[in-house]
PDB file of C-alpha atoms in Angstrom:
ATOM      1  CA  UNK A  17       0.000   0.000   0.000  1.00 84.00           C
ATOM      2  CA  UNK A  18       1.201   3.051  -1.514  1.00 93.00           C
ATOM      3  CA  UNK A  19       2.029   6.155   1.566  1.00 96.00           C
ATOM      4  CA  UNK A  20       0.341   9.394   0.575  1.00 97.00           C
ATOM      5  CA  UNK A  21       1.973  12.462   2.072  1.00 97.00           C
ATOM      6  CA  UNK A  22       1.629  15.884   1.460  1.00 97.00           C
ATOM      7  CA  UNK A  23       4.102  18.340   2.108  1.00 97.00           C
ATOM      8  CA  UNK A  24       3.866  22.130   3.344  1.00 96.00           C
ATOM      9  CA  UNK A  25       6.758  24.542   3.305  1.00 94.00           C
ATOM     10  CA  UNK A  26       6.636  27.905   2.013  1.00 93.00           C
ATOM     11  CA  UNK A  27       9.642  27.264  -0.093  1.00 92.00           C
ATOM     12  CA  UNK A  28       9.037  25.901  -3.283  1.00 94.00           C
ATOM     13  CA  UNK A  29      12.819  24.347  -3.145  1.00 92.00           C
ATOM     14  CA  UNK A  30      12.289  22.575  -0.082  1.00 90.00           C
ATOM     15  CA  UNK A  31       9.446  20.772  -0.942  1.00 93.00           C
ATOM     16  CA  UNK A  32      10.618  19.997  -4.466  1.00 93.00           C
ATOM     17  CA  UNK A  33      13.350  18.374  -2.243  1.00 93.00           C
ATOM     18  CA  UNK A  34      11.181  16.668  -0.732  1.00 94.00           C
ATOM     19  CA  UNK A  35       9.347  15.726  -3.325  1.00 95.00           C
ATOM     20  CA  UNK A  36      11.886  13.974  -5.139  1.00 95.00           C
ATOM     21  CA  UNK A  37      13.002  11.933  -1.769  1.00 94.00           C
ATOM     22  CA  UNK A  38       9.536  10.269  -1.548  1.00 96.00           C
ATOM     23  CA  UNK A  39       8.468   9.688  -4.917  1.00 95.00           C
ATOM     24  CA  UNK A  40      12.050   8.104  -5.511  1.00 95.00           C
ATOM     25  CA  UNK A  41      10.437   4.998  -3.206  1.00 95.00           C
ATOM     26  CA  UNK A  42       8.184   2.701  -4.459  1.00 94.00           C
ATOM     27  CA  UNK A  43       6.166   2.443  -1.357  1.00 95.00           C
ATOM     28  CA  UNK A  44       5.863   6.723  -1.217  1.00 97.00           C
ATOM     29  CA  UNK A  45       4.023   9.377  -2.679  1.00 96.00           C
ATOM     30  CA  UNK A  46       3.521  12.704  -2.499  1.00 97.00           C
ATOM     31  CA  UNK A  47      -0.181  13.825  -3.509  1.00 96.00           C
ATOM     32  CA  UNK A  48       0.169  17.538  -3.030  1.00 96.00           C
ATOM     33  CA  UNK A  49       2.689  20.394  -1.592  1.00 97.00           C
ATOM     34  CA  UNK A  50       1.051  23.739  -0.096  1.00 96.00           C
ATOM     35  CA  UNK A  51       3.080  27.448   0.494  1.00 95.00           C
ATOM     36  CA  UNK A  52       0.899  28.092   3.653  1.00 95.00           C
ATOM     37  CA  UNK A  53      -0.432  26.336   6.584  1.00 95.00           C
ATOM     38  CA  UNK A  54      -4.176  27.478   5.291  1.00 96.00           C
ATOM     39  CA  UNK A  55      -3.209  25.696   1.800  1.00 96.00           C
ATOM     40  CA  UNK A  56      -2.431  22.438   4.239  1.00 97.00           C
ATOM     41  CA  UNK A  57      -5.670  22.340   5.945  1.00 97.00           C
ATOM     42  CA  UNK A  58      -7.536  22.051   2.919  1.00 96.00           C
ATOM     43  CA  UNK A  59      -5.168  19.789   0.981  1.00 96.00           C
ATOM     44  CA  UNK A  60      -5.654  17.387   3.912  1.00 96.00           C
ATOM     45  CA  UNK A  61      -8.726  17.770   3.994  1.00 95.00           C
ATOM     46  CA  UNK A  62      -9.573  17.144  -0.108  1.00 95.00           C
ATOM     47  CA  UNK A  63      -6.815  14.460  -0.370  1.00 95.00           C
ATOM     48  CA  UNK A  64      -6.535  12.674   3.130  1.00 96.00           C
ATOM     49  CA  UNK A  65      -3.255  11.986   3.045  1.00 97.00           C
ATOM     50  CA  UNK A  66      -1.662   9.442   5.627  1.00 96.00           C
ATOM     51  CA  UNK A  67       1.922  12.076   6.552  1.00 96.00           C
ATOM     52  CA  UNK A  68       2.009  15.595   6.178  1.00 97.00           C
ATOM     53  CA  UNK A  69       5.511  17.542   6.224  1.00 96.00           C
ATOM     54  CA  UNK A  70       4.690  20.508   8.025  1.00 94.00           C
ATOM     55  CA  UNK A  71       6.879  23.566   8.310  1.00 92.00           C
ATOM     56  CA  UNK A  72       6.733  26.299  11.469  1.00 88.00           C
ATOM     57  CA  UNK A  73       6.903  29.081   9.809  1.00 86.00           C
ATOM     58  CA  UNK A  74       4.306  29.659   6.797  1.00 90.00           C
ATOM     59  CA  UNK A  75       2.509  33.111   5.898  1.00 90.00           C
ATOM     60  CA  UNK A  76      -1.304  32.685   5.834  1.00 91.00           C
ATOM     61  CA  UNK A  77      -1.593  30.517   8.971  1.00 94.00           C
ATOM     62  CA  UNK A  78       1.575  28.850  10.440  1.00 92.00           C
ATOM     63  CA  UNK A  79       2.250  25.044  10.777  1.00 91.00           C
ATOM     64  CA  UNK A  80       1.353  24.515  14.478  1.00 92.00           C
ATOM     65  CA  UNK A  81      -2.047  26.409  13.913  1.00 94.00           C
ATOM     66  CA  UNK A  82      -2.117  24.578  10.971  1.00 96.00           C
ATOM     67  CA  UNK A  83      -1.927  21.056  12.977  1.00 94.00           C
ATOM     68  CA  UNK A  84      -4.531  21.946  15.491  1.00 92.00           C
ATOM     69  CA  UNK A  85      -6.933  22.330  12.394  1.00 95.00           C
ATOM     70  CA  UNK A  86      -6.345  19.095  11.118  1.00 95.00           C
ATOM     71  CA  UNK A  87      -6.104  17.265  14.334  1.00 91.00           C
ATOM     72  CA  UNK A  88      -9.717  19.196  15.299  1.00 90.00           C
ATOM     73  CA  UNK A  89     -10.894  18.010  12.190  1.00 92.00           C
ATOM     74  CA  UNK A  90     -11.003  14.540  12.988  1.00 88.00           C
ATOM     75  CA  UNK A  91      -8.158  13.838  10.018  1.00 91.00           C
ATOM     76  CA  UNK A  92      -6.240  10.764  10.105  1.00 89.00           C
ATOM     77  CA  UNK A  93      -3.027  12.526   9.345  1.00 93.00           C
ATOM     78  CA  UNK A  94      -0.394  12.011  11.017  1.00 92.00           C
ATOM     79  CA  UNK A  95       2.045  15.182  11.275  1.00 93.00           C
ATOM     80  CA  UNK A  96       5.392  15.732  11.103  1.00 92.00           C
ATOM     81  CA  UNK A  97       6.597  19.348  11.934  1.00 88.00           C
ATOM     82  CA  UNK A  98       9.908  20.046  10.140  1.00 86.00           C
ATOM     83  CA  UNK A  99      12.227  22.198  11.458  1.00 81.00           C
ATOM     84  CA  UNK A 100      15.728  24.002  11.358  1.00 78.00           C
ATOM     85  CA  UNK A 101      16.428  23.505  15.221  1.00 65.00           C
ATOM     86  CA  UNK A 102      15.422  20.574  17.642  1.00 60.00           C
ATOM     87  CA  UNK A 103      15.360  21.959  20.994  1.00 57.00           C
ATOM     88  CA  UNK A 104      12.547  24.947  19.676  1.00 65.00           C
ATOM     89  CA  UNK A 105      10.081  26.150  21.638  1.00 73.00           C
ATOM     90  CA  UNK A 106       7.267  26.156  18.598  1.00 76.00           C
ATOM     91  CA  UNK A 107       8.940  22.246  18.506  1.00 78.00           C
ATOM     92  CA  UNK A 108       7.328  21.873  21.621  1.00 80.00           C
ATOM     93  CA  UNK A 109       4.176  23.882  21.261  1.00 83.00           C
ATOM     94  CA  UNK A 110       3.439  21.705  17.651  1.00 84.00           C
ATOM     95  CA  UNK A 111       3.677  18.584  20.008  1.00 84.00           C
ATOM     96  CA  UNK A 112       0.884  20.233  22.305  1.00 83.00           C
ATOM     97  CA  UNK A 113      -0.843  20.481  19.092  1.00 86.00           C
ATOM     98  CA  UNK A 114      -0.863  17.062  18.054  1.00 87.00           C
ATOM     99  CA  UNK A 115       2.024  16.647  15.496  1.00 89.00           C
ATOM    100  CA  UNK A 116       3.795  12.835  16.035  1.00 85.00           C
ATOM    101  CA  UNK A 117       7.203  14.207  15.768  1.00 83.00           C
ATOM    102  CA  UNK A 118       9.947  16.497  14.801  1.00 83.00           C
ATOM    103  CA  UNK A 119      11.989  16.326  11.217  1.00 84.00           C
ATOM    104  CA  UNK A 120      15.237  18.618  10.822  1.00 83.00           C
ATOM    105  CA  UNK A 121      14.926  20.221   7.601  1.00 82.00           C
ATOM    106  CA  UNK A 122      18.857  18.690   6.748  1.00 83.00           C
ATOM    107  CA  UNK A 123      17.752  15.123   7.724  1.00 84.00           C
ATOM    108  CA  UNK A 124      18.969  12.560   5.250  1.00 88.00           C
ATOM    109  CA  UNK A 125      16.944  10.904   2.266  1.00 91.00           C
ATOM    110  CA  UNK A 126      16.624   8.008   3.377  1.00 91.00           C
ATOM    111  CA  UNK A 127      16.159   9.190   6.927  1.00 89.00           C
ATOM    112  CA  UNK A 128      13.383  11.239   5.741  1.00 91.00           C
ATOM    113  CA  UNK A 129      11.816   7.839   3.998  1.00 92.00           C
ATOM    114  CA  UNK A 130      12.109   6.028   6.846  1.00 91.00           C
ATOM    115  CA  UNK A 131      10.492   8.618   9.147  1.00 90.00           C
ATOM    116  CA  UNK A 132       7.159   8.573   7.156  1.00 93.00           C
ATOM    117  CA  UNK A 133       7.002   5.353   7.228  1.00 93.00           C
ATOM    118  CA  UNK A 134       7.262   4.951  10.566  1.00 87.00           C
ATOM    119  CA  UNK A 135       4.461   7.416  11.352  1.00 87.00           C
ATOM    120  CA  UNK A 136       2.202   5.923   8.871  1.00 90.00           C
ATOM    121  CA  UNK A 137       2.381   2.833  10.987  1.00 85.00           C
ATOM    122  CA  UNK A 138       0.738   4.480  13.978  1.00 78.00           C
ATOM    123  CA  UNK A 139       4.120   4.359  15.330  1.00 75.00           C
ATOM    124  CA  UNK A 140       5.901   7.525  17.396  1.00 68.00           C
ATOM    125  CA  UNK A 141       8.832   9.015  15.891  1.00 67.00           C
ATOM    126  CA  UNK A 142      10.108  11.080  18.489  1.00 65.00           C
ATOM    127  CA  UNK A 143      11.299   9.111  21.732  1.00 60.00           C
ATOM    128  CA  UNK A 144       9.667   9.618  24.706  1.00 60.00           C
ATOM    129  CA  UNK A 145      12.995  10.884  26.703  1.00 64.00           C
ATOM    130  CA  UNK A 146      13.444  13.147  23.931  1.00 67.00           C
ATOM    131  CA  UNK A 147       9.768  14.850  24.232  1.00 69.00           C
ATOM    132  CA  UNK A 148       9.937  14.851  28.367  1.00 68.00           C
ATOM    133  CA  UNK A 149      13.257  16.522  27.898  1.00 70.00           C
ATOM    134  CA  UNK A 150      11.717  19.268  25.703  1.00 70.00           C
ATOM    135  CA  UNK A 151       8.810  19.283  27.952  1.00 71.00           C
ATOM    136  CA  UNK A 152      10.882  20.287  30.485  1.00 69.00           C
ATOM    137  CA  UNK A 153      13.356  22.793  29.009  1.00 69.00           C
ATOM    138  CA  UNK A 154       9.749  24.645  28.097  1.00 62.00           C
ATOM    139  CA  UNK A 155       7.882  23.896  30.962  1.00 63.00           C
ATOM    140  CA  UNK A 156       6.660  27.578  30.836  1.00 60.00           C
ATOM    141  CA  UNK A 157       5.004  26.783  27.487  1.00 60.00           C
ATOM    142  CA  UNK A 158       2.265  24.988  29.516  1.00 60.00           C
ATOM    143  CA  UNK A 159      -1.673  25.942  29.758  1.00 60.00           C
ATOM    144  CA  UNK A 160      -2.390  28.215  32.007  1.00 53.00           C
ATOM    145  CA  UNK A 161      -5.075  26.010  33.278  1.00 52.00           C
ATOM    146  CA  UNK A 162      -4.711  22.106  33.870  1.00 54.00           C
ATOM    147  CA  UNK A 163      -6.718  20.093  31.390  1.00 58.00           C
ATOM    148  CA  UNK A 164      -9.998  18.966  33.323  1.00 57.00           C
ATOM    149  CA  UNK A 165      -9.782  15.910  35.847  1.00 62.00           C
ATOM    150  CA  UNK A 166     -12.830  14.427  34.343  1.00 69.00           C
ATOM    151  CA  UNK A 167     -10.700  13.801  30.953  1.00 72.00           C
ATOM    152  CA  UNK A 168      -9.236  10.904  32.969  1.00 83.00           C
ATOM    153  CA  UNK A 169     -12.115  10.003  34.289  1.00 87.00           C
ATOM    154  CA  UNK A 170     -12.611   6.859  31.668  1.00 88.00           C
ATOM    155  CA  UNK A 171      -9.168   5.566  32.943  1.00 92.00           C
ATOM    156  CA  UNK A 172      -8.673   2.591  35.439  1.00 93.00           C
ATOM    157  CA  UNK A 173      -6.738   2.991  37.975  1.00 93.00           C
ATOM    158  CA  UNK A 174      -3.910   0.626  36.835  1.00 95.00           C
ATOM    159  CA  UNK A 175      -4.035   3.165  33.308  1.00 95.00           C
ATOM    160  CA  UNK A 176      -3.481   5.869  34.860  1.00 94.00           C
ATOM    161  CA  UNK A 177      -0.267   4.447  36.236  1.00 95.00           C
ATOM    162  CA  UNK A 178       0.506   3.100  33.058  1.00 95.00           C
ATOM    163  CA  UNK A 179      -0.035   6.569  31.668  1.00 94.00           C
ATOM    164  CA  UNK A 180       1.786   7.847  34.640  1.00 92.00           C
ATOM    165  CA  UNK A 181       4.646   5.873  33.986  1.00 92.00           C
ATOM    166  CA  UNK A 182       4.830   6.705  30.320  1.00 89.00           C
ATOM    167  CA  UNK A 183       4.776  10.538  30.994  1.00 86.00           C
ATOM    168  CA  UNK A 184       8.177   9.576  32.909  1.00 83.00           C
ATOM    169  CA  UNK A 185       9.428   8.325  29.268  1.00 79.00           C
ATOM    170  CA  UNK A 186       9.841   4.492  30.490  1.00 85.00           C
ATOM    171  CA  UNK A 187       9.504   1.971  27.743  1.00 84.00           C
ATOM    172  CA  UNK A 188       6.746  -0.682  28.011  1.00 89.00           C
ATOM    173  CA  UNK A 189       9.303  -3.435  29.478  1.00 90.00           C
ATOM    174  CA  UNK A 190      10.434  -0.815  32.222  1.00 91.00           C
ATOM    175  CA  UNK A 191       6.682  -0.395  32.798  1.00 93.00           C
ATOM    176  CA  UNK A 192       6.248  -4.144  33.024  1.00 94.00           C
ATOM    177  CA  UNK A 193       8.830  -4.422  35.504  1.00 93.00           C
ATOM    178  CA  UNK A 194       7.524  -1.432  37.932  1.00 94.00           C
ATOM    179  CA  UNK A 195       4.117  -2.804  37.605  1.00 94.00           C
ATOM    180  CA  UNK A 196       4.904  -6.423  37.599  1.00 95.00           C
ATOM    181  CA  UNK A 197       2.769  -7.025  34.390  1.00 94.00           C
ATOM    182  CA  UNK A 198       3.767  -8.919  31.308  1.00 95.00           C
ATOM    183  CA  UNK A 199       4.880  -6.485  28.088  1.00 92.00           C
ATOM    184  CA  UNK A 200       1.696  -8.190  26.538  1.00 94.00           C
ATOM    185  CA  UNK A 201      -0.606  -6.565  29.429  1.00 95.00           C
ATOM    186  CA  UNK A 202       1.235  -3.438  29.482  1.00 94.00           C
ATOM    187  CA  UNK A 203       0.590  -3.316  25.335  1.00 93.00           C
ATOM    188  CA  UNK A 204      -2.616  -3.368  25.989  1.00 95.00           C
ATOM    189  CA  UNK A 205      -3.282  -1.072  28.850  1.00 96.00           C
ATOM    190  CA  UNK A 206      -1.530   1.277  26.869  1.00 94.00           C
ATOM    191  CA  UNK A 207      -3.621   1.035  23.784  1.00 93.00           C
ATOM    192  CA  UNK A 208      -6.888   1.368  26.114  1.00 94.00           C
ATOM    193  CA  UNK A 209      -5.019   4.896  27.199  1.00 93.00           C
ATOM    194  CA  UNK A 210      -4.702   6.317  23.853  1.00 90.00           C
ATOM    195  CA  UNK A 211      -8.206   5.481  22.869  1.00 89.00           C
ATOM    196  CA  UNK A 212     -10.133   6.542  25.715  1.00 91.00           C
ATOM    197  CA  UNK A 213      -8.154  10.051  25.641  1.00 89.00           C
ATOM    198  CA  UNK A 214      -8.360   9.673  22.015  1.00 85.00           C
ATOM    199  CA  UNK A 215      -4.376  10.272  21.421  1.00 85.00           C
ATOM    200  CA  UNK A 216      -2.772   9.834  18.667  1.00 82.00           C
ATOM    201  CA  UNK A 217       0.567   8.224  19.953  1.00 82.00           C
ATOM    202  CA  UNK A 218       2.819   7.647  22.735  1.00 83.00           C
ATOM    203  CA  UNK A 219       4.307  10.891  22.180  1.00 82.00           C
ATOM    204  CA  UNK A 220       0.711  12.128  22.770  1.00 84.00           C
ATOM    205  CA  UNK A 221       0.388  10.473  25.302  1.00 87.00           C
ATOM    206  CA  UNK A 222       3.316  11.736  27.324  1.00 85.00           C
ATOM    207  CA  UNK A 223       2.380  15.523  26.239  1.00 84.00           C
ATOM    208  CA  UNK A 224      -1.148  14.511  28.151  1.00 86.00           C
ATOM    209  CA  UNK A 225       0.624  12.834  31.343  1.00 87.00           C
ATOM    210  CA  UNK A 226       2.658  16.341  31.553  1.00 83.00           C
ATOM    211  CA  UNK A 227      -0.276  18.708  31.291  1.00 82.00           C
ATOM    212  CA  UNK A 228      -2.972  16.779  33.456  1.00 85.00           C
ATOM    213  CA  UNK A 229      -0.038  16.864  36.059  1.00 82.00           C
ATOM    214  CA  UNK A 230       0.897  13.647  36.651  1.00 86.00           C
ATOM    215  CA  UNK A 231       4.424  14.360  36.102  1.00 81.00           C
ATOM    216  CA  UNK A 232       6.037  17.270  37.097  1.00 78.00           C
ATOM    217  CA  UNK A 233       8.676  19.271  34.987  1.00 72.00           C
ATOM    218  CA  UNK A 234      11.966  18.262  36.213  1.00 68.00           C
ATOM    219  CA  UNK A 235      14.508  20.863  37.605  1.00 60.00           C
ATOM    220  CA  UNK A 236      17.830  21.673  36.425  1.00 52.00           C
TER     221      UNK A 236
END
């Protein structure tokens, strides 16, 4: 099955770039580029892609206000936000928006192949240490207000250590081993986390832990 992705950037070399990366593989295509996050939106929208490429910084309406639109629209698209720096601020702020993961904009070819892939699989891109550890370093990029309590109201109490537990990055073995559960147990308490908070990811998922307040921003 042939991966459709679109790709935003408001420079036309950068997504002819990219263009030429993914329709080089057999198993990749790209089935429309946008100059704006607006452009995006409705791309996604007309085309349902399975990736989009999204750049920061776009006139019209940026990429992170571009992937709350398409997350709020119920779109299957998964996100990637492509960007010049890693440890960014609007890196973190696209994560709080719903995008799976992070690109930098001189990441290899088949780097970049591999990385839609992996998305399109349902998969998270970005490692949980790597999104706590951003979490952190912005911790003043938070809500103002704490998400409501009722939101984890559908959880059990042994998934809301298990989300716990992945807001403090550990992998599902480590979680296995605090808990005492089997990796097949912990598998699926996870996936009953994402779909009754209706998350997209793991990365998601520790974004959530973080701002309900189960884990607290670690200092220095």
């Amino acid at each position: 099955m042939t991966i459709r992705v679109v790709v935003a950037d408001d420079q036309a070399l950068v997504r002819g770039g990219f263009r030429l990366i993914i329709d080089a593989r057999d198993d990749l295509e790209v089935v429309g580029e946008a100059a704006d996050g607006q452009h995006a939106v409705r791309l996604v929208g007309e085309l349902r892609p399975d990736v989009v490429l999204m750049d920061v910084r776009m006139p019209v309406m940026d990429g992170i206000d571009a992937t709350r639109a398409i997350v709020a629209s119920g779109s299957a698209a998964r996100v990637l936000v492509v960007t010049t720096f890693d440890l960014d601020e609007q890196v973190v702020t696209a994560l709080r928006a719903g995008a799976s993961g992070f690109l930098l904009k001189d990441i290899r070819p088949a780097e970049l192949a591999e990385a839609v892939r992996v998305v399109a699989r349902g998969e998270a891109l970005l490692a949980p240490t790597v999104t706590r550890r951003m979490l952190d370093r912005f911790a003043h990029t938070a809500p103002a207000t704490r998400p409501a309590p009722a939101a984890l109201a559908e959880l059990s109490p042994r998934e809301l250590e298990v989300l716990t537990l992945i807001g403090q990055a550990l992998s599902n073995t480590e979680i296995a081993g605090r808990l005492h559960l089997s990796e097949a147990t912990v598998k699926t308490h996870v996936s009953a986390v994402l779909r009754k908070l209706r998350l997209r990811d793991r990365v998601q998922a520790v974004v959530a832990a973080y701002d309900h307040g189960l884990v607290e921003p670690r200092r220095g």
